[in-house]
Structure formats: structure tokens, C-alpha cells
Amino acid sequence: MLGEDEDVFDSVTWESPATPSHDAGTSMSAGRGYRQSASDSDEGRDPHAPKWEGYLITSVKDPVKELAETKDAYVSYLVSAKTNLPIFSSPNPSSRRRFQDFVFLREHLARDFPACVVPPLPGKHRLEYVTGDRFSPEFMERRRLGLHRFLQRLSRHPLLQRSKLLRAFFESTEWHVIMHQHVAHPPGPDSSSGVIDSISDTLLNAFSRVRKPDERFMEMRESVDKFEEGISQSERLWNRVRNRTNDGGAEPGEDLTGDYHDLAVAVQGLGFLETGITDPLNQFSGTLMEFSALLRHTTQATTDPFLIHLHSLLSYSHANRAVLKLRDQKQMDFEELSNYLSNLTSERDRLAAVVQGRAGSTGFGLSAYIKDKVDALRGADDDRSRVERMGKLDSKIKELQDAVTTAHETSDAFSDEVLREQVIFQYAKEAEMKEMLGNFADGQIEFYKAAMEEWDRIIPVIQHIRVDV
């Protein structure tokens, strides 16, 4: 499944590299690279801990509308990286790619590395495509951020960051040729699927469950369930907060920002009536206007990106769940093949016993008895037909024995890879949550600091109002 030089999941320290940091021009952190620890030879480490051969720091920026005046118009993005990975020919590769190129990269990485959690792409089927607004600056910026996060997640993966397809994505000047070559000559087929597909498709039941569940993976699924439940609940709650704070419309609506705007207008109206304090009231009205604008800005600059990131993290977790489900399918393939082999072996032994006269069919259950009676009605109850059936069964049994062995090896190997992958995903998830919550906290701090400055300026104005008793 993996190349000889690609199984490098040893000890690792998750820390930023000492090399130059990412481009400061991106609106988000361009992604932390991670390098392997200098103490690689330390013993007693977790064998499933990831190991990096180097760092890869990626960014997506500068969306440009290509073929603007034609029906084939599309948006291209500048993808660039900083790396010391030996697989790259340049420490600063870059190229321009369109969304369909990202789709190809994602689909083929998922196919080439089925045990890896390949991150999802931002959704394509959105309202902007229906309304014809997919070239608006707002939509292109949201998509750029989604694509940026996609490459950031790939760069955090010690195996995917070194894939030849990802290298070509950044470096190749003939990307279309690379795509055709990759489709025509994929890195290698999944051997287990070929064996299983060669057996009758009646063997496998898509609705069956694992008969002997592994406690380790059961705990992983429970952890994924709890994580997704927490993310979903946070997303619902903050969506509610967002809608109550700002409805997103150009004009004030039935929300907190609208209420502050309306209050500012009302205070300004009082200023025209109370001639003695007109100026202080107008200033107070201006402060209310500024606070309303601050709320709206915080929603757009902090809350909305936070909600988008929450939803993206939920989709990322869904990709992890899909890998766990695929591992279960590998085990079910082995169990179904083993069960089918056991049934064929029992049938072959029953026929051998009947032919040799050692036992009657009734000794093998009601189903065997009914089968013999049906065969007798069809005139197929003679020993010669039984011997022929035994020969066919022997051939199937031999084929199934090889298939069971292969399926067992595949299931065990896939399980080992998934165990490694869960450690990698946990590291990536923690790093991403730290970044997401940090950005949200910074935005909230910025909001409250600006709000305090606004209210601090108006307090002396209010205090200087003279009240005659």
C-alpha cells in the first residue's frame, strides 16, 4: 500500500521549524510546518507516533478571474510553498491552479492513500453558482480561505506532504499532462479489492456489521461521535448568537446591531428637543453608531470565519470517520470470506460423507436434507454428480483460502495504518483547534478593546452635563 521509503511514522515533536516563517500577507496563519525531533533515536516512544522528514508551509492567495469575457471563465489561485523536503526540487515552489485542479488532487490522494484522512474541499454547489455571483470578491475570498485550509491540512500530514502528486501540484508546468499520466498509470491498485471482486459478489453484504469488533476502534468511533457532537452544538449556538447580533443585511434589521442603530437615531432626535445638551447627546448618539458598527465588523471579521472554520473542521472529522468505516469494511470482507469458506467446506465434507456412505445427509441439518431431496427430484442424486460438485467445491475452496489469507493480511495492515493515522489526525485536530480558538479570542479582545475606547471617550462628555437643581 505504501512505498518502501514512505513508512516513517516514528517519534516526532510538533513544533514550528526554524526556517523562515510563512507569508504574512495571508489573512490567516498560512499553516504551521512541523519537523521531526532531533531525538529520533529515543527508545520507548509510541510506535504509532508520526515522524516528519521536513516541513512544508503552504499558502493560497491572489485569486484571478481568467478568460473573463468568455463562457469558459474561471478563477485561478496562486499556490506556493516553503519546504525543505527532499522530494521537492525547489525550496519555494509555486504555480497557478484552478478549483478543478484541487478536486483532482483531492480525489486521487484519497484513492492512492485510502488509509489516510484526506481533508475535504470547500463545497462547490452553493447559491453563488445559481445566482451567477461566483466571481464576486467575497465568494473568491471565502473559497481561497477554504483551499488554503485544505493545503494546510495536507502539509501537516507526514505522508501526504511527500506524495508525488502533491509535489507536481506545486511544481509542474505541465499539470494537465501529469493528470493524464496519473489516471493512466496510477501508483498501484488496491490488491485487496481485486481479490474480493474476483469472488462472487454474493459473498459480501453491504449492510452487515463487524462480528468481532476491535475495542480500540470502538473507542475511536465513540471519540469521533463526541467530538462531532460538540462541534455541531457549538456551530448551532454560535449561529444563533450571530443571527441575534447581526442578520448580515446591508440595512439594520431585527438584531442587536439594528437595535443600537435605532437607539442612536432616537438619542439624536432627543438632542434636537433638549437644546441645552444637544452636543453631548449627539456625541452619545455617535458612540452608539460606532458601537453598532463594531458589532457588525466583529461578526464579519471574527464570528463568520469562526463558524466557517467550525463547519470545515466538522467535515474534516467526517473524512476521518470514513477512514474508520473503511477499516471496518476491510474486516467485514475478511469475516464474510471466512464464513463463506466455512460453508463451502462444510458442504464439501457433507458430500464426501454421503459418497463414502459414512453418513446420511440428515446428519448435517434440515437444509442439507431438503437440498438432497430437491437434487433427487431433479435426478441429480447419483454419486457421479456429487463427485463433480465436490470437484467444483474443491476449486472454489482453494481460491477462497487464498482470498481469505489475502483479506486477513489486508485487514491487519489496514488496521495498523489507521492506528497511525488516528495519531496524526489527533495532532492535526489539536493544532487546528488551537489556531481557530486563538483567532476567535484575538477577535473578541480586539472588539472589547475598541468598545472600551469608544465608551471611555463619551464618559467625560456625559459627566460634564450640568444639572440645575
Coordinates of C-alpha atoms in Angstrom, one line a residue:
M1 CA 0.0 0.0 0.0
L2 CA 2.9 2.3 0.9
G3 CA 6.2 2.8 -0.9
E4 CA 9.3 1.4 0.7
D5 CA 10.5 4.8 1.8
E6 CA 7.2 6.2 3.0
D7 CA 6.5 4.3 6.2
V8 CA 8.2 6.8 8.5
F9 CA 5.8 7.2 11.5
D10 CA 8.3 7.4 14.4
S11 CA 8.8 9.9 17.2
V12 CA 8.0 13.5 16.4
T13 CA 7.9 16.8 18.1
W14 CA 5.1 19.1 16.9
E15 CA 6.9 22.4 16.7
S16 CA 7.4 25.1 14.2
P17 CA 10.5 24.9 12.1
A18 CA 13.4 27.2 12.5
T19 CA 13.2 28.1 8.8
P20 CA 11.6 31.4 7.5
S21 CA 8.0 31.7 8.5
H22 CA 5.1 31.8 6.2
D23 CA 3.9 34.8 4.1
A24 CA 2.4 37.5 6.3
G25 CA 0.2 38.6 3.5
T26 CA -2.4 35.9 4.0
S27 CA -5.4 36.7 6.2
M28 CA -5.0 33.6 8.2
S29 CA -2.0 31.7 9.5
A30 CA -0.6 30.1 6.4
G31 CA -0.1 26.9 8.2
R32 CA 2.5 25.6 10.6
G33 CA 5.1 23.3 9.3
Y34 CA 6.3 20.5 11.6
R35 CA 9.7 18.9 11.7
Q36 CA 11.0 15.7 13.2
S37 CA 12.6 15.9 16.6
A38 CA 16.4 15.7 16.9
S39 CA 15.9 12.8 19.3
D40 CA 14.7 10.4 16.7
S41 CA 16.7 7.6 18.2
D42 CA 15.0 7.8 21.6
E43 CA 13.5 4.4 22.6
G44 CA 10.3 3.8 24.4
R45 CA 8.3 6.2 22.1
D46 CA 4.9 5.3 20.8
P47 CA 5.4 3.3 17.6
H48 CA 2.4 5.0 16.1
A49 CA 3.7 8.5 16.7
P50 CA 4.2 10.4 13.4
K51 CA 7.6 11.5 12.0
W52 CA 8.3 14.3 9.6
E53 CA 11.2 14.2 7.2
G54 CA 10.9 18.0 6.9
Y55 CA 8.5 20.9 6.9
L56 CA 6.0 22.1 4.2
I57 CA 4.4 25.5 4.7
T58 CA 1.7 26.2 2.1
S59 CA -0.4 29.2 1.1
V60 CA -3.2 30.0 -1.4
K61 CA -3.6 33.6 -2.5
D62 CA -4.2 36.1 -5.3
P63 CA -7.4 34.8 -6.9
V64 CA -7.6 36.0 -10.5
K65 CA -10.5 35.6 -13.0
E66 CA -9.2 34.0 -16.2
L67 CA -10.9 34.3 -19.6
A68 CA -13.1 36.9 -18.1
E69 CA -15.2 37.8 -21.2
T70 CA -15.9 34.2 -22.3
K71 CA -18.3 31.5 -21.2
D72 CA -15.3 29.4 -20.1
A73 CA -14.3 31.9 -17.4
Y74 CA -12.8 30.5 -14.2
V75 CA -10.8 31.6 -11.2
S76 CA -7.1 30.6 -10.7
Y77 CA -5.2 30.8 -7.4
L78 CA -1.6 31.2 -6.7
V79 CA -0.4 28.2 -4.7
S80 CA 3.0 28.4 -3.1
A81 CA 5.1 26.6 -0.5
K82 CA 8.2 26.8 1.5
T83 CA 9.8 23.5 2.2
N84 CA 13.0 21.5 2.9
L85 CA 11.5 18.1 1.9
P86 CA 14.0 16.3 -0.4
I87 CA 11.2 15.3 -2.7
F88 CA 10.7 18.9 -3.9
S89 CA 13.2 20.2 -6.5
S90 CA 12.8 23.8 -5.2
P91 CA 12.5 25.2 -1.7
N92 CA 9.9 27.7 -2.9
P93 CA 7.7 26.0 -5.5
S94 CA 4.6 27.8 -6.8
S95 CA 2.1 27.7 -9.6
R96 CA -1.4 28.8 -10.5
R97 CA -4.2 26.3 -10.1
R98 CA -8.0 26.4 -10.6
F99 CA -10.6 24.7 -8.4
Q100 CA -10.9 21.6 -10.6
D101 CA -7.2 21.0 -10.1
F102 CA -7.8 20.9 -6.4
V103 CA -10.6 18.5 -6.9
F104 CA -8.4 16.2 -8.9
L105 CA -5.7 16.3 -6.3
R106 CA -8.1 15.5 -3.5
E107 CA -9.8 12.7 -5.3
H108 CA -6.6 10.9 -6.3
L109 CA -4.9 11.4 -3.0
A110 CA -7.9 9.7 -1.4
R111 CA -7.7 6.9 -3.9
D112 CA -3.9 6.4 -3.6
F113 CA -3.8 6.7 0.2
P114 CA -7.1 5.0 1.4
A115 CA -5.9 4.7 5.0
C116 CA -5.1 8.4 5.2
V117 CA -7.6 11.1 6.3
V118 CA -7.5 13.3 3.2
P119 CA -9.1 16.6 4.1
P120 CA -12.3 17.7 2.3
L121 CA -12.6 20.7 -0.1
P122 CA -14.9 23.6 0.4
G123 CA -18.3 22.9 -1.2
K124 CA -18.8 23.8 -4.9
H125 CA -22.5 23.6 -5.1
R126 CA -23.5 26.9 -3.5
L127 CA -26.1 29.6 -4.1
E128 CA -23.4 31.7 -5.8
Y129 CA -23.4 29.3 -8.8
V130 CA -27.1 29.7 -9.2
T131 CA -27.2 33.5 -8.9
G132 CA -24.1 33.9 -11.1
D133 CA -22.1 35.6 -8.3
R134 CA -19.3 33.1 -8.1
F135 CA -16.8 35.7 -9.4
S136 CA -17.6 38.2 -6.6
P137 CA -14.6 39.2 -4.4
E138 CA -16.4 37.9 -1.3
F139 CA -17.0 34.5 -2.8
M140 CA -13.5 34.2 -4.2
E141 CA -12.0 35.2 -0.8
R142 CA -14.1 32.6 1.0
R143 CA -13.1 29.9 -1.4
R144 CA -9.4 31.0 -1.2
L145 CA -9.6 30.5 2.6
G146 CA -11.1 27.1 2.1
L147 CA -8.5 26.0 -0.4
H148 CA -5.8 27.4 1.8
R149 CA -7.0 25.3 4.8
F150 CA -7.2 22.2 2.5
L151 CA -3.5 22.6 1.6
Q152 CA -2.6 23.5 5.1
R153 CA -4.0 20.1 6.3
L154 CA -2.2 18.2 3.6
S155 CA 1.1 19.9 4.6
R156 CA 0.6 18.7 8.2
H157 CA 0.4 15.1 7.2
P158 CA 3.8 13.3 7.2
L159 CA 2.9 11.0 4.3
L160 CA 0.6 13.2 2.1
Q161 CA 3.1 16.1 2.2
R162 CA 5.6 13.9 0.4
S163 CA 3.3 12.5 -2.2
K164 CA 4.5 12.8 -5.8
L165 CA 1.1 14.2 -6.9
L166 CA 1.3 17.0 -4.3
R167 CA 4.8 17.8 -5.4
A168 CA 3.6 18.1 -9.1
F169 CA 0.7 20.2 -8.0
F170 CA 3.1 22.8 -6.7
E171 CA 5.9 22.4 -9.2
S172 CA 4.7 21.1 -12.6
T173 CA 4.4 23.5 -15.5
E174 CA 2.5 20.7 -17.4
W175 CA -0.1 19.8 -14.8
H176 CA -2.6 18.6 -17.4
V177 CA 0.0 16.0 -18.6
I178 CA 0.6 14.9 -15.1
M179 CA -3.1 14.4 -14.5
H180 CA -3.5 12.3 -17.7
Q181 CA -0.4 10.2 -16.7
H182 CA -1.7 9.7 -13.2
V183 CA -5.0 8.5 -14.4
A184 CA -3.4 6.2 -17.0
H185 CA -0.7 4.8 -14.6
P186 CA -1.9 5.1 -11.0
P187 CA 0.7 4.4 -8.3
G188 CA -0.7 1.0 -7.6
P189 CA -4.1 -0.8 -7.3
D190 CA -5.6 -1.9 -4.0
S191 CA -4.8 -5.6 -4.1
S192 CA -7.5 -6.5 -1.6
S193 CA -10.3 -5.1 -3.8
G194 CA -9.1 -7.1 -6.8
V195 CA -9.2 -10.4 -4.8
I196 CA -12.6 -9.7 -3.3
D197 CA -14.1 -8.5 -6.7
S198 CA -12.9 -11.8 -8.3
I199 CA -15.1 -13.7 -5.9
S200 CA -18.9 -13.8 -6.4
D201 CA -20.5 -10.5 -5.3
T202 CA -23.0 -12.5 -3.3
L203 CA -20.3 -13.0 -0.6
L204 CA -20.4 -9.5 0.7
N205 CA -23.3 -7.8 2.4
A206 CA -23.1 -4.0 2.5
F207 CA -25.5 -3.9 5.4
S208 CA -23.6 -6.4 7.7
R209 CA -21.7 -5.4 10.8
V210 CA -18.3 -6.4 12.1
R211 CA -18.8 -9.6 14.1
K212 CA -15.8 -9.3 16.3
P213 CA -15.3 -5.5 16.8
D214 CA -11.9 -4.3 18.0
E215 CA -12.1 -2.3 21.2
R216 CA -9.5 0.2 20.0
F217 CA -11.6 1.2 17.0
M218 CA -14.8 1.2 19.0
E219 CA -13.2 3.8 21.4
M220 CA -12.1 5.8 18.4
R221 CA -15.6 5.9 16.9
E222 CA -17.0 7.0 20.3
S223 CA -14.4 9.7 20.5
V224 CA -15.3 10.9 16.9
D225 CA -19.0 10.9 17.8
K226 CA -18.4 13.0 20.9
F227 CA -16.2 15.4 19.0
E228 CA -18.6 15.9 16.2
E229 CA -21.5 16.3 18.6
G230 CA -19.5 19.1 20.4
I231 CA -18.6 20.8 17.1
S232 CA -22.2 20.6 15.9
Q233 CA -23.6 22.0 19.1
S234 CA -21.0 24.9 19.1
E235 CA -21.9 25.7 15.5
R236 CA -25.7 25.8 16.3
L237 CA -25.1 28.0 19.3
W238 CA -22.8 30.5 17.6
N239 CA -25.1 30.7 14.6
R240 CA -27.8 31.7 17.0
V241 CA -25.5 34.3 18.6
R242 CA -24.5 35.6 15.2
N243 CA -28.1 35.9 14.0
R244 CA -29.1 37.8 17.1
T245 CA -26.1 40.1 16.8
N246 CA -26.2 40.8 13.1
D247 CA -28.6 39.5 10.5
G248 CA -26.0 40.1 7.8
G249 CA -28.1 42.6 5.8
A250 CA -26.9 45.8 4.4
E251 CA -29.6 47.7 6.4
P252 CA -30.2 47.4 10.1
G253 CA -32.6 44.6 10.9
E254 CA -34.2 42.8 13.8
D255 CA -30.9 42.2 15.6
L256 CA -28.6 43.8 18.2
T257 CA -26.7 45.9 15.7
G258 CA -30.0 47.2 14.4
D259 CA -31.2 48.0 17.9
Y260 CA -28.1 50.0 18.7
H261 CA -28.5 51.9 15.4
D262 CA -32.1 52.7 16.2
L263 CA -31.2 53.8 19.7
A264 CA -28.6 56.1 18.2
V265 CA -31.2 57.7 16.0
A266 CA -33.6 58.1 18.9
V267 CA -30.9 59.8 21.1
Q268 CA -30.0 62.1 18.2
G269 CA -33.7 63.1 18.0
L270 CA -33.7 63.9 21.7
G271 CA -30.8 66.3 21.0
F272 CA -33.0 68.4 18.8
L273 CA -35.5 68.7 21.6
E274 CA -33.1 69.2 24.6
T275 CA -31.3 72.3 23.3
G276 CA -29.2 72.7 26.4
I277 CA -27.5 69.3 25.9
T278 CA -27.7 68.9 22.1
D279 CA -24.0 68.4 21.6
P280 CA -23.4 65.8 24.3
L281 CA -26.5 63.8 23.1
N282 CA -25.2 64.0 19.5
Q283 CA -21.8 62.7 20.7
F284 CA -23.5 59.9 22.7
S285 CA -25.5 59.0 19.5
G286 CA -22.2 58.9 17.6
T287 CA -20.8 56.4 20.1
L288 CA -23.8 54.2 19.8
M289 CA -23.4 54.3 16.0
E290 CA -19.7 53.4 16.4
F291 CA -20.6 50.5 18.7
S292 CA -23.2 49.2 16.3
A293 CA -20.5 49.3 13.5
L294 CA -18.1 47.5 15.8
L295 CA -20.6 44.7 16.4
R296 CA -21.1 44.3 12.7
H297 CA -17.4 44.3 11.9
T298 CA -16.7 41.7 14.6
T299 CA -19.4 39.5 13.2
Q300 CA -17.8 39.7 9.7
A301 CA -14.2 39.6 10.8
T302 CA -14.3 37.1 13.7
T303 CA -17.6 35.3 14.1
D304 CA -18.2 34.4 10.5
P305 CA -14.7 33.0 10.0
F306 CA -15.1 31.1 13.2
L307 CA -18.3 29.5 12.1
I308 CA -16.8 28.6 8.7
H309 CA -13.8 27.0 10.4
L310 CA -16.1 25.0 12.7
H311 CA -18.1 23.6 9.8
S312 CA -14.8 22.8 7.9
L313 CA -13.5 21.0 11.0
L314 CA -16.7 19.0 11.2
S315 CA -16.3 18.0 7.5
Y316 CA -12.7 17.1 8.3
S317 CA -13.9 14.8 11.1
H318 CA -16.4 13.2 8.6
A319 CA -13.4 12.3 6.4
N320 CA -11.8 10.7 9.5
R321 CA -15.0 8.8 10.2
A322 CA -15.0 7.5 6.6
V323 CA -11.5 6.0 7.1
L324 CA -12.7 4.2 10.2
K325 CA -15.7 2.9 8.3
L326 CA -13.4 1.7 5.5
R327 CA -11.3 -0.2 8.1
D328 CA -14.5 -1.9 9.3
Q329 CA -15.3 -2.8 5.7
K330 CA -11.9 -4.5 5.4
Q331 CA -12.6 -6.6 8.5
M332 CA -16.1 -7.4 7.3
D333 CA -14.6 -8.5 3.9
F334 CA -12.3 -10.9 5.8
E335 CA -15.2 -12.2 8.0
E336 CA -17.6 -12.7 5.2
L337 CA -15.0 -14.5 3.1
S338 CA -14.1 -16.7 6.1
N339 CA -17.8 -17.5 6.7
Y340 CA -18.3 -18.3 3.1
L341 CA -15.2 -20.6 3.1
S342 CA -16.6 -22.4 6.2
N343 CA -19.9 -23.0 4.5
L344 CA -18.3 -24.4 1.3
T345 CA -16.0 -26.6 3.4
S346 CA -19.0 -28.0 5.3
E347 CA -20.9 -28.7 2.1
R348 CA -17.9 -30.4 0.6
D349 CA -17.4 -32.6 3.7
R350 CA -21.2 -33.5 3.7
L351 CA -21.0 -34.6 0.0
A352 CA -17.8 -36.6 0.8
A353 CA -19.6 -38.4 3.7
V354 CA -22.6 -39.2 1.6
V355 CA -20.5 -40.6 -1.3
Q356 CA -18.4 -42.7 1.0
G357 CA -21.5 -43.9 2.8
R358 CA -20.2 -42.9 6.2
A359 CA -23.2 -40.6 7.0
G360 CA -26.6 -39.6 5.7
S361 CA -27.5 -36.1 4.7
T362 CA -29.8 -35.8 7.7
G363 CA -26.7 -35.7 9.9
F364 CA -25.9 -32.2 8.5
G365 CA -29.2 -30.5 9.3
L366 CA -32.5 -29.8 7.8
S367 CA -31.2 -27.6 5.0
A368 CA -28.9 -30.4 3.7
Y369 CA -31.8 -32.9 3.9
I370 CA -34.0 -30.6 1.8
K371 CA -31.2 -29.9 -0.7
D372 CA -30.7 -33.7 -1.2
K373 CA -34.4 -34.2 -1.8
V374 CA -34.5 -31.4 -4.3
D375 CA -31.5 -32.9 -6.1
A376 CA -33.2 -36.3 -6.1
L377 CA -36.3 -34.8 -7.8
R378 CA -34.0 -33.3 -10.4
G379 CA -32.3 -36.6 -11.0
A380 CA -29.0 -35.3 -9.6
D381 CA -28.7 -37.6 -6.6
D382 CA -26.2 -40.1 -8.0
D383 CA -22.7 -40.3 -6.7
R384 CA -21.2 -39.1 -10.0
S385 CA -23.0 -35.7 -9.8
R386 CA -21.9 -35.4 -6.2
V387 CA -18.3 -36.1 -7.1
E388 CA -18.5 -33.4 -9.8
R389 CA -19.9 -30.9 -7.3
M390 CA -17.1 -31.9 -4.9
G391 CA -14.5 -31.1 -7.6
K392 CA -16.1 -27.7 -8.2
L393 CA -16.2 -27.0 -4.5
D394 CA -12.5 -28.0 -4.1
S395 CA -11.6 -25.4 -6.7
K396 CA -13.7 -22.7 -5.0
I397 CA -12.3 -23.7 -1.6
K398 CA -8.7 -23.3 -2.9
E399 CA -9.5 -19.9 -4.4
L400 CA -11.2 -18.8 -1.2
Q401 CA -8.4 -20.0 1.0
D402 CA -6.0 -17.7 -0.9
A403 CA -8.6 -14.9 -0.8
V404 CA -9.1 -15.3 3.0
T405 CA -5.4 -15.2 3.6
T406 CA -5.0 -12.0 1.5
A407 CA -8.1 -10.4 3.1
H408 CA -6.7 -11.2 6.6
E409 CA -3.3 -9.6 5.8
T410 CA -5.0 -6.6 4.2
S411 CA -7.3 -6.1 7.2
D412 CA -4.4 -6.3 9.6
A413 CA -2.2 -4.0 7.6
F414 CA -5.0 -1.5 7.1
S415 CA -5.8 -1.5 10.8
D416 CA -2.1 -0.7 11.6
E417 CA -2.2 2.2 9.1
V418 CA -5.4 3.5 10.6
L419 CA -3.9 3.4 14.1
R420 CA -1.0 5.5 12.9
E421 CA -3.5 7.8 11.0
Q422 CA -5.5 8.5 14.2
V423 CA -2.5 9.8 16.0
I424 CA -1.7 12.1 13.0
F425 CA -5.3 13.3 12.9
Q426 CA -5.4 13.9 16.6
Y427 CA -2.2 16.1 16.3
A428 CA -3.6 18.0 13.3
K429 CA -7.0 18.5 15.0
E430 CA -5.5 19.9 18.2
A431 CA -3.2 22.3 16.2
E432 CA -6.1 23.5 14.1
M433 CA -8.4 24.0 17.1
K434 CA -5.7 25.9 18.9
E435 CA -5.4 28.2 15.8
M436 CA -9.2 28.5 15.4
L437 CA -9.9 29.4 19.0
G438 CA -6.9 31.7 19.2
N439 CA -8.1 33.7 16.2
F440 CA -11.5 33.9 17.7
A441 CA -10.2 35.0 21.1
D442 CA -8.0 37.7 19.4
G443 CA -11.0 39.0 17.5
Q444 CA -13.1 39.2 20.7
I445 CA -10.2 41.0 22.5
E446 CA -9.9 43.5 19.7
F447 CA -13.7 44.1 19.8
Y448 CA -13.8 44.8 23.5
K449 CA -10.7 47.0 23.5
A450 CA -12.2 49.1 20.7
A451 CA -15.6 49.2 22.5
M452 CA -14.0 50.3 25.8
E453 CA -12.1 53.1 24.0
E454 CA -15.4 54.3 22.5
W455 CA -17.2 54.3 25.8
D456 CA -14.3 55.8 27.7
R457 CA -14.3 58.8 25.3
I458 CA -18.0 59.5 25.9
I459 CA -18.0 59.2 29.7
P460 CA -16.3 62.6 30.3
V461 CA -18.8 64.2 27.9
I462 CA -21.7 62.9 29.8
Q463 CA -20.2 63.8 33.2
H464 CA -19.8 67.5 32.0
I465 CA -23.5 67.9 31.6
R466 CA -24.7 70.4 34.2
V467 CA -27.9 69.7 36.0
D468 CA -29.6 72.7 37.6
V469 CA -31.5 71.8 40.8

